[in-house]
PDB file of C-alpha atoms in Angstrom:
ATOM      1  CA  MET P 848      14.084 -64.707  65.132  1.00 49.00           C
ATOM      2  CA  LYS P 849      16.339 -62.815  62.755  1.00 48.00           C
ATOM      3  CA  LYS P 850      15.337 -59.370  61.670  1.00 49.00           C
ATOM      4  CA  ASN P 851      14.798 -58.732  57.911  1.00 51.00           C
ATOM      5  CA  SER P 852      18.156 -57.553  56.546  1.00 48.00           C
ATOM      6  CA  SER P 853      16.719 -55.955  53.379  1.00 47.00           C
ATOM      7  CA  LYS P 854      16.640 -52.197  53.349  1.00 49.00           C
ATOM      8  CA  SER P 855      13.210 -50.734  53.631  1.00 47.00           C
ATOM      9  CA  ALA P 856      12.077 -48.323  50.908  1.00 50.00           C
ATOM     10  CA  ARG P 857      12.557 -44.729  51.857  1.00 57.00           C
ATOM     11  CA  GLY P 858      10.886 -41.613  50.444  1.00 62.00           C
ATOM     12  CA  PHE P 859      12.477 -38.575  48.819  1.00 67.00           C
ATOM     13  CA  THR P 860      13.822 -35.963  51.107  1.00 81.00           C
ATOM     14  CA  LEU P 861      12.651 -32.336  50.914  1.00 77.00           C
ATOM     15  CA  LEU P 862      16.014 -31.318  49.455  1.00 78.00           C
ATOM     16  CA  GLU P 863      15.767 -33.860  46.646  1.00 77.00           C
ATOM     17  CA  VAL P 864      12.231 -32.766  45.780  1.00 79.00           C
ATOM     18  CA  THR P 865      13.307 -29.116  45.748  1.00 83.00           C
ATOM     19  CA  VAL P 866      16.278 -29.837  43.449  1.00 82.00           C
ATOM     20  CA  ALA P 867      14.076 -31.852  41.066  1.00 82.00           C
ATOM     21  CA  MET P 868      11.503 -29.077  40.898  1.00 84.00           C
ATOM     22  CA  ALA P 869      14.221 -26.509  40.245  1.00 84.00           C
ATOM     23  CA  ILE P 870      15.557 -28.590  37.363  1.00 86.00           C
ATOM     24  CA  LEU P 871      12.052 -28.935  35.889  1.00 85.00           C
ATOM     25  CA  VAL P 872      11.494 -25.187  36.155  1.00 83.00           C
ATOM     26  CA  ILE P 873      14.782 -24.485  34.355  1.00 86.00           C
ATOM     27  CA  ILE P 874      13.946 -26.954  31.580  1.00 85.00           C
ATOM     28  CA  ALA P 875      10.418 -25.578  31.192  1.00 81.00           C
ATOM     29  CA  GLY P 876      11.738 -22.006  31.082  1.00 81.00           C
ATOM     30  CA  SER P 877      14.268 -22.919  28.405  1.00 81.00           C
ATOM     31  CA  ILE P 878      11.603 -24.600  26.297  1.00 83.00           C
ATOM     32  CA  PHE P 879       9.259 -21.615  26.713  1.00 78.00           C
ATOM     33  CA  ALA P 880      12.011 -19.173  25.711  1.00 79.00           C
ATOM     34  CA  VAL P 881      12.783 -21.196  22.579  1.00 78.00           C
ATOM     35  CA  LEU P 882       9.101 -21.410  21.641  1.00 75.00           C
ATOM     36  CA  ARG P 883       8.554 -17.712  22.286  1.00 77.00           C
ATOM     37  CA  GLY P 884      11.543 -16.799  20.128  1.00 75.00           C
ATOM     38  CA  THR P 885      10.352 -19.087  17.333  1.00 75.00           C
ATOM     39  CA  ILE P 886       6.831 -17.645  17.428  1.00 75.00           C
ATOM     40  CA  ALA P 887       8.226 -14.103  17.356  1.00 69.00           C
ATOM     41  CA  GLU P 888      10.428 -14.903  14.355  1.00 67.00           C
ATOM     42  CA  VAL P 889       7.502 -16.486  12.497  1.00 68.00           C
ATOM     43  CA  SER P 890       5.315 -13.472  13.280  1.00 70.00           C
ATOM     44  CA  VAL P 891       7.942 -11.010  12.033  1.00 66.00           C
ATOM     45  CA  LEU P 892       8.503 -13.050   8.884  1.00 70.00           C
ATOM     46  CA  SER P 893       4.763 -13.206   8.241  1.00 77.00           C
ATOM     47  CA  GLU P 894       4.443  -9.426   8.673  1.00 79.00           C
ATOM     48  CA  GLU P 895       7.365  -8.816   6.311  1.00 81.00           C
ATOM     49  CA  GLN P 896       5.863 -11.108   3.693  1.00 86.00           C
ATOM     50  CA  SER P 897       2.473  -9.420   4.009  1.00 89.00           C
ATOM     51  CA  ARG P 898       4.128  -6.010   3.741  1.00 89.00           C
ATOM     52  CA  GLN P 899       6.040  -7.023   0.629  1.00 92.00           C
ATOM     53  CA  GLN P 900       2.870  -8.386  -0.952  1.00 93.00           C
ATOM     54  CA  GLU P 901       1.150  -5.032  -0.380  1.00 93.00           C
ATOM     55  CA  ILE P 902       4.018  -3.167  -2.037  1.00 95.00           C
ATOM     56  CA  ASP P 903       4.299  -5.602  -4.954  1.00 95.00           C
ATOM     57  CA  GLY P 904       0.535  -5.486  -5.464  1.00 94.00           C
ATOM     58  CA  PHE P 905       0.513  -1.689  -5.545  1.00 95.00           C
ATOM     59  CA  ILE P 906       3.395  -1.559  -8.028  1.00 96.00           C
ATOM     60  CA  GLU P 907       1.655  -4.021 -10.327  1.00 96.00           C
ATOM     61  CA  LEU P 908      -1.608  -2.078 -10.003  1.00 94.00           C
ATOM     62  CA  CYS P 909       0.122   1.146 -11.095  1.00 95.00           C
ATOM     63  CA  ARG P 910       1.963  -0.629 -13.885  1.00 95.00           C
ATOM     64  CA  LYS P 911      -1.230  -2.025 -15.398  1.00 94.00           C
ATOM     65  CA  THR P 912      -3.183   1.200 -14.874  1.00 94.00           C
ATOM     66  CA  PHE P 913      -0.698   3.509 -16.580  1.00 94.00           C
ATOM     67  CA  ARG P 914      -0.031   1.002 -19.358  1.00 92.00           C
ATOM     68  CA  MET P 915      -3.722   0.553 -20.219  1.00 90.00           C
ATOM     69  CA  LEU P 916      -5.056   4.095 -20.011  1.00 92.00           C
ATOM     70  CA  PRO P 917      -7.687   4.806 -22.679  1.00 90.00           C
ATOM     71  CA  ALA P 918      -7.052   7.547 -25.223  1.00 89.00           C
ATOM     72  CA  GLN P 919      -9.518   9.968 -23.642  1.00 90.00           C
ATOM     73  CA  ALA P 920      -8.026   9.611 -20.145  1.00 92.00           C
ATOM     74  CA  SER P 921      -6.223  12.577 -18.617  1.00 92.00           C
ATOM     75  CA  LEU P 922      -3.693  12.674 -15.795  1.00 94.00           C
ATOM     76  CA  GLU P 923      -3.009  15.312 -13.171  1.00 95.00           C
ATOM     77  CA  GLY P 924      -0.113  15.194 -10.748  1.00 96.00           C
ATOM     78  CA  ARG P 925      -0.191  17.613  -7.878  1.00 95.00           C
ATOM     79  CA  VAL P 926       1.073  18.199  -4.338  1.00 95.00           C
ATOM     80  CA  ARG P 927      -1.563  19.262  -1.844  1.00 92.00           C
ATOM     81  CA  GLN P 928      -1.040  20.788   1.607  1.00 89.00           C
ATOM     82  CA  ASP P 929      -3.225  19.576   4.474  1.00 85.00           C
ATOM     83  CA  SER P 930      -2.561  20.778   8.028  1.00 81.00           C
ATOM     84  CA  GLY P 931       1.128  21.154   7.250  1.00 84.00           C
ATOM     85  CA  ALA P 932       1.408  17.701   5.647  1.00 88.00           C
ATOM     86  CA  VAL P 933       2.607  17.351   2.058  1.00 91.00           C
ATOM     87  CA  LEU P 934       0.287  15.006   0.155  1.00 94.00           C
ATOM     88  CA  PRO P 935       1.313  14.107  -3.422  1.00 96.00           C
ATOM     89  CA  GLU P 936      -1.624  12.902  -5.511  1.00 96.00           C
ATOM     90  CA  ILE P 937      -2.312  11.519  -8.979  1.00 96.00           C
ATOM     91  CA  LEU P 938      -5.776  12.149 -10.407  1.00 96.00           C
ATOM     92  CA  ILE P 939      -7.075  10.098 -13.347  1.00 95.00           C
ATOM     93  CA  ARG P 940     -10.071  11.477 -15.212  1.00 92.00           C
ATOM     94  CA  LYS P 941     -12.172  10.109 -18.075  1.00 91.00           C
ATOM     95  CA  ALA P 942     -11.126   6.536 -17.300  1.00 90.00           C
ATOM     96  CA  PRO P 943     -13.962   5.130 -15.171  1.00 87.00           C
ATOM     97  CA  GLU P 944     -12.790   1.527 -15.425  1.00 88.00           C
ATOM     98  CA  SER P 945      -9.223   2.297 -14.337  1.00 87.00           C
ATOM     99  CA  LEU P 946      -8.589   1.346 -10.694  1.00 89.00           C
ATOM    100  CA  ALA P 947     -12.204   0.230 -10.402  1.00 84.00           C
ATOM    101  CA  TRP P 948     -13.475  -2.556  -8.204  1.00 77.00           C
ATOM    102  CA  GLY P 949     -16.904  -3.968  -8.738  1.00 74.00           C
ATOM    103  CA  LYS P 950     -19.390  -2.752 -11.309  1.00 76.00           C
ATOM    104  CA  VAL P 951     -18.830   0.674 -12.861  1.00 75.00           C
ATOM    105  CA  GLU P 952     -21.997   2.741 -12.709  1.00 73.00           C
ATOM    106  CA  ASP P 953     -20.656   6.299 -12.693  1.00 75.00           C
ATOM    107  CA  TYR P 954     -18.787   7.241 -15.864  1.00 78.00           C
ATOM    108  CA  ASP P 955     -17.722  10.618 -14.467  1.00 86.00           C
ATOM    109  CA  THR P 956     -15.629   8.955 -11.764  1.00 91.00           C
ATOM    110  CA  ILE P 957     -12.255  10.431 -10.815  1.00 92.00           C
ATOM    111  CA  SER P 958      -9.656   8.002  -9.455  1.00 94.00           C
ATOM    112  CA  VAL P 959      -7.111   9.384  -7.007  1.00 95.00           C
ATOM    113  CA  ILE P 960      -3.912   7.779  -5.709  1.00 96.00           C
ATOM    114  CA  GLY P 961      -2.716   9.730  -2.697  1.00 95.00           C
ATOM    115  CA  LEU P 962      -1.559   9.846   0.890  1.00 94.00           C
ATOM    116  CA  ARG P 963      -3.764  10.115   3.959  1.00 92.00           C
ATOM    117  CA  PRO P 964      -2.377  11.228   7.356  1.00 91.00           C
ATOM    118  CA  GLN P 965      -2.170   8.599  10.072  1.00 89.00           C
ATOM    119  CA  ILE P 966      -1.803   8.956  13.815  1.00 84.00           C
ATOM    120  CA  GLY P 967       1.866   9.242  14.723  1.00 82.00           C
ATOM    121  CA  GLY P 968       3.023  11.317  11.766  1.00 84.00           C
ATOM    122  CA  ARG P 969       2.977   8.560   9.161  1.00 91.00           C
ATOM    123  CA  PHE P 970       0.715   8.175   6.145  1.00 95.00           C
ATOM    124  CA  SER P 971      -1.368   5.548   4.429  1.00 94.00           C
ATOM    125  CA  LEU P 972      -1.255   5.237   0.660  1.00 95.00           C
ATOM    126  CA  GLY P 973      -4.808   4.909  -0.556  1.00 95.00           C
ATOM    127  CA  LEU P 974      -7.174   4.951  -3.492  1.00 95.00           C
ATOM    128  CA  LEU P 975     -10.205   7.218  -3.801  1.00 94.00           C
ATOM    129  CA  ARG P 976     -12.929   6.956  -6.424  1.00 93.00           C
ATOM    130  CA  VAL P 977     -15.306   9.883  -6.417  1.00 90.00           C
ATOM    131  CA  SER P 978     -17.777  11.442  -8.826  1.00 89.00           C
ATOM    132  CA  ALA P 979     -16.630  14.567 -10.609  1.00 87.00           C
ATOM    133  CA  PRO P 980     -18.283  17.553  -8.892  1.00 85.00           C
ATOM    134  CA  LYS P 981     -20.654  19.658 -10.940  1.00 84.00           C
ATOM    135  CA  ASN P 982     -19.051  22.769  -9.508  1.00 86.00           C
ATOM    136  CA  PRO P 983     -15.454  23.031 -10.866  1.00 80.00           C
ATOM    137  CA  ALA P 984     -14.457  25.042  -7.798  1.00 84.00           C
ATOM    138  CA  VAL P 985     -15.067  22.047  -5.526  1.00 86.00           C
ATOM    139  CA  ASP P 986     -12.051  19.817  -4.947  1.00 90.00           C
ATOM    140  CA  PRO P 987     -13.329  16.216  -4.863  1.00 85.00           C
ATOM    141  CA  VAL P 988     -10.429  15.038  -2.709  1.00 90.00           C
ATOM    142  CA  VAL P 989     -10.879  17.745  -0.076  1.00 88.00           C
ATOM    143  CA  ALA P 990     -14.609  17.043   0.012  1.00 86.00           C
ATOM    144  CA  SER P 991     -14.070  13.307   0.511  1.00 89.00           C
ATOM    145  CA  LYS P 992     -14.387  11.478   3.831  1.00 89.00           C
ATOM    146  CA  PRO P 993     -11.791   9.125   5.399  1.00 87.00           C
ATOM    147  CA  GLU P 994     -14.110   6.146   4.919  1.00 90.00           C
ATOM    148  CA  ASP P 995     -14.227   6.859   1.166  1.00 91.00           C
ATOM    149  CA  TRP P 996     -10.574   5.834   0.832  1.00 94.00           C
ATOM    150  CA  LEU P 997      -9.364   2.301   0.209  1.00 94.00           C
ATOM    151  CA  THR P 998      -6.041   1.742   2.002  1.00 94.00           C
ATOM    152  CA  LEU P 999      -3.437   0.104  -0.237  1.00 95.00           C
ATOM    153  CA  ILE P1000      -0.273   0.441   1.866  1.00 95.00           C
ATOM    154  CA  PRO P1001      -0.395   1.561   5.516  1.00 94.00           C
ATOM    155  CA  ASP P1002       2.515   3.112   7.456  1.00 94.00           C
ATOM    156  CA  VAL P1003       4.257   5.066   4.685  1.00 95.00           C
ATOM    157  CA  SER P1004       6.839   7.757   5.452  1.00 94.00           C
ATOM    158  CA  GLN P1005       6.513   9.599   2.142  1.00 94.00           C
ATOM    159  CA  ILE P1006       5.940   9.174  -1.580  1.00 96.00           C
ATOM    160  CA  GLU P1007       7.087  11.317  -4.486  1.00 96.00           C
ATOM    161  CA  TRP P1008       5.941  11.283  -8.103  1.00 97.00           C
ATOM    162  CA  ARG P1009       7.730  12.699 -11.135  1.00 97.00           C
ATOM    163  CA  TYR P1010       6.527  12.930 -14.725  1.00 97.00           C
ATOM    164  CA  TYR P1011       8.730  12.703 -17.810  1.00 96.00           C
ATOM    165  CA  ASP P1012       7.939  15.084 -20.662  1.00 92.00           C
ATOM    166  CA  ALA P1013       9.430  13.713 -23.872  1.00 89.00           C
ATOM    167  CA  ARG P1014       9.025  17.054 -25.650  1.00 87.00           C
ATOM    168  CA  SER P1015      11.311  18.880 -23.247  1.00 90.00           C
ATOM    169  CA  ALA P1016      13.226  15.766 -22.158  1.00 92.00           C
ATOM    170  CA  MET P1017      12.737  16.830 -18.537  1.00 94.00           C
ATOM    171  CA  TRP P1018      11.240  15.375 -15.378  1.00 96.00           C
ATOM    172  CA  MET P1019       8.494  17.465 -13.779  1.00 95.00           C
ATOM    173  CA  ASP P1020       7.466  17.417 -10.128  1.00 95.00           C
ATOM    174  CA  ILE P1021       3.855  18.278 -10.954  1.00 95.00           C
ATOM    175  CA  LEU P1022       1.614  17.590 -13.934  1.00 95.00           C
ATOM    176  CA  PRO P1023      -0.956  20.359 -14.374  1.00 93.00           C
ATOM    177  CA  VAL P1024      -4.338  19.685 -15.902  1.00 88.00           C
ATOM    178  CA  GLY P1025      -4.207  19.899 -19.697  1.00 85.00           C
ATOM    179  CA  SER P1026      -0.416  19.601 -19.915  1.00 85.00           C
ATOM    180  CA  GLY P1027      -0.586  16.374 -21.888  1.00 86.00           C
ATOM    181  CA  ARG P1028       0.247  12.803 -21.099  1.00 90.00           C
ATOM    182  CA  PRO P1029       3.758  12.047 -19.798  1.00 94.00           C
ATOM    183  CA  THR P1030       5.883   9.316 -21.311  1.00 94.00           C
ATOM    184  CA  ALA P1031       6.803   7.843 -17.939  1.00 96.00           C
ATOM    185  CA  ILE P1032       5.992   8.270 -14.255  1.00 97.00           C
ATOM    186  CA  GLU P1033       8.587   7.789 -11.530  1.00 97.00           C
ATOM    187  CA  MET P1034       7.609   6.771  -8.019  1.00 97.00           C
ATOM    188  CA  LYS P1035       9.832   7.128  -4.941  1.00 97.00           C
ATOM    189  CA  LEU P1036       8.320   5.295  -1.979  1.00 96.00           C
ATOM    190  CA  LEU P1037       9.963   5.752   1.414  1.00 96.00           C
ATOM    191  CA  LEU P1038       8.987   3.282   4.150  1.00 94.00           C
ATOM    192  CA  PRO P1039       9.716   3.538   7.882  1.00 93.00           C
ATOM    193  CA  GLY P1040      13.139   2.178   8.759  1.00 89.00           C
ATOM    194  CA  ASP P1041      14.503   2.490   5.224  1.00 92.00           C
ATOM    195  CA  GLU P1042      17.262   4.977   4.450  1.00 92.00           C
ATOM    196  CA  ASP P1043      16.754   4.907   0.684  1.00 95.00           C
ATOM    197  CA  PRO P1044      13.387   5.049  -1.092  1.00 95.00           C
ATOM    198  CA  LEU P1045      12.072   2.370  -3.404  1.00 96.00           C
ATOM    199  CA  VAL P1046      12.269   3.799  -6.942  1.00 97.00           C
ATOM    200  CA  VAL P1047      10.052   2.455  -9.734  1.00 96.00           C
ATOM    201  CA  VAL P1048       9.467   3.901 -13.213  1.00 97.00           C
ATOM    202  CA  PHE P1049       6.175   3.193 -14.987  1.00 97.00           C
ATOM    203  CA  TRP P1050       5.728   3.501 -18.734  1.00 94.00           C
ATOM    204  CA  VAL P1051       2.619   5.408 -19.795  1.00 94.00           C
ATOM    205  CA  VAL P1052       0.923   4.328 -22.999  1.00 85.00           C
ATOM    206  CA  PRO P1053       1.049   7.179 -25.540  1.00 82.00           C
ATOM    207  CA  ILE P1054      -2.209   8.570 -26.865  1.00 75.00           C
ATOM    208  CA  GLU P1055      -1.168   7.758 -30.427  1.00 59.00           C
ATOM    209  CA  ALA P1056      -0.962   4.065 -29.606  1.00 49.00           C
ATOM    210  CA  GLN P1057      -4.373   4.066 -27.968  1.00 48.00           C
ATOM    211  CA  ALA P1058      -5.900   6.086 -30.791  1.00 46.00           C
ATOM    212  CA  MET P1059      -5.258   3.170 -33.128  1.00 43.00           C
ATOM    213  CA  VAL P1060      -7.655   1.042 -31.067  1.00 45.00           C
ATOM    214  CA  PRO P1061     -11.375   1.875 -31.476  1.00 45.00           C
ATOM    215  CA  GLN P1062     -12.731   3.211 -28.179  1.00 43.00           C
ATOM    216  CA  ALA P1063     -16.240   2.249 -27.111  1.00 43.00           C
ATOM    217  CA  SER P1064     -18.509   5.124 -26.197  1.00 42.00           C
ATOM    218  CA  ASN P1065     -19.975   5.384 -22.753  1.00 46.00           C
ATOM    219  CA  PRO P1066     -23.099   3.240 -22.497  1.00 42.00           C
ATOM    220  CA  PRO P1067     -26.346   5.138 -22.034  1.00 44.00           C
ATOM    221  CA  THR P1068     -27.824   5.430 -18.584  1.00 45.00           C
ATOM    222  CA  PRO P1069     -30.398   2.677 -18.126  1.00 44.00           C
ATOM    223  CA  ASN P1070     -33.996   3.730 -17.638  1.00 45.00           C
ATOM    224  CA  PRO P1071     -35.314   3.220 -14.097  1.00 43.00           C
TER     225      PRO P1071
END
């Protein structure tokens, strides 16, 4: 009898299996690296977009607030020292509905735009709404608690405010109480990683223009 001349099937050798596995590992690693890079780029882009939305939202908030101040509203611009940190602040009085969220119940509310220290030497730009203290010697900002602040922009290097006085045609670094309403307010916002600050100028509605519009008186306190 003749033996079968066809070649019998043979299995893969250990070397062939090892080479195949090495190729699969290389391909899988390349795919993982591409996916990881794509995810990182998407994450960075999403963070940048979110950051820009925070900045744009704050600018628009300031623009509307300063443009729609009621005639009785008063502004104060000051620079406060806290544990060696320089904290510029804008205080808005007699404008309870300005920068308000939710229902306004306290018509002696003071709105404050200012910096709060963060861990690591940076600041958060926040909004504080607090009742005017009965004792004039009490600073409502100093007496506030961290949880009273609403964070608008986190991770800020510094912010500067300047106030334009049309009578003297000069920019002022501070705006004392009772000094009148400025014509414009300049903001310089410096963010981490930026060499130059973001500069925005806001127009402030003059009192004369608001005086032409009848102002509603504060509603009486409802009876319990």
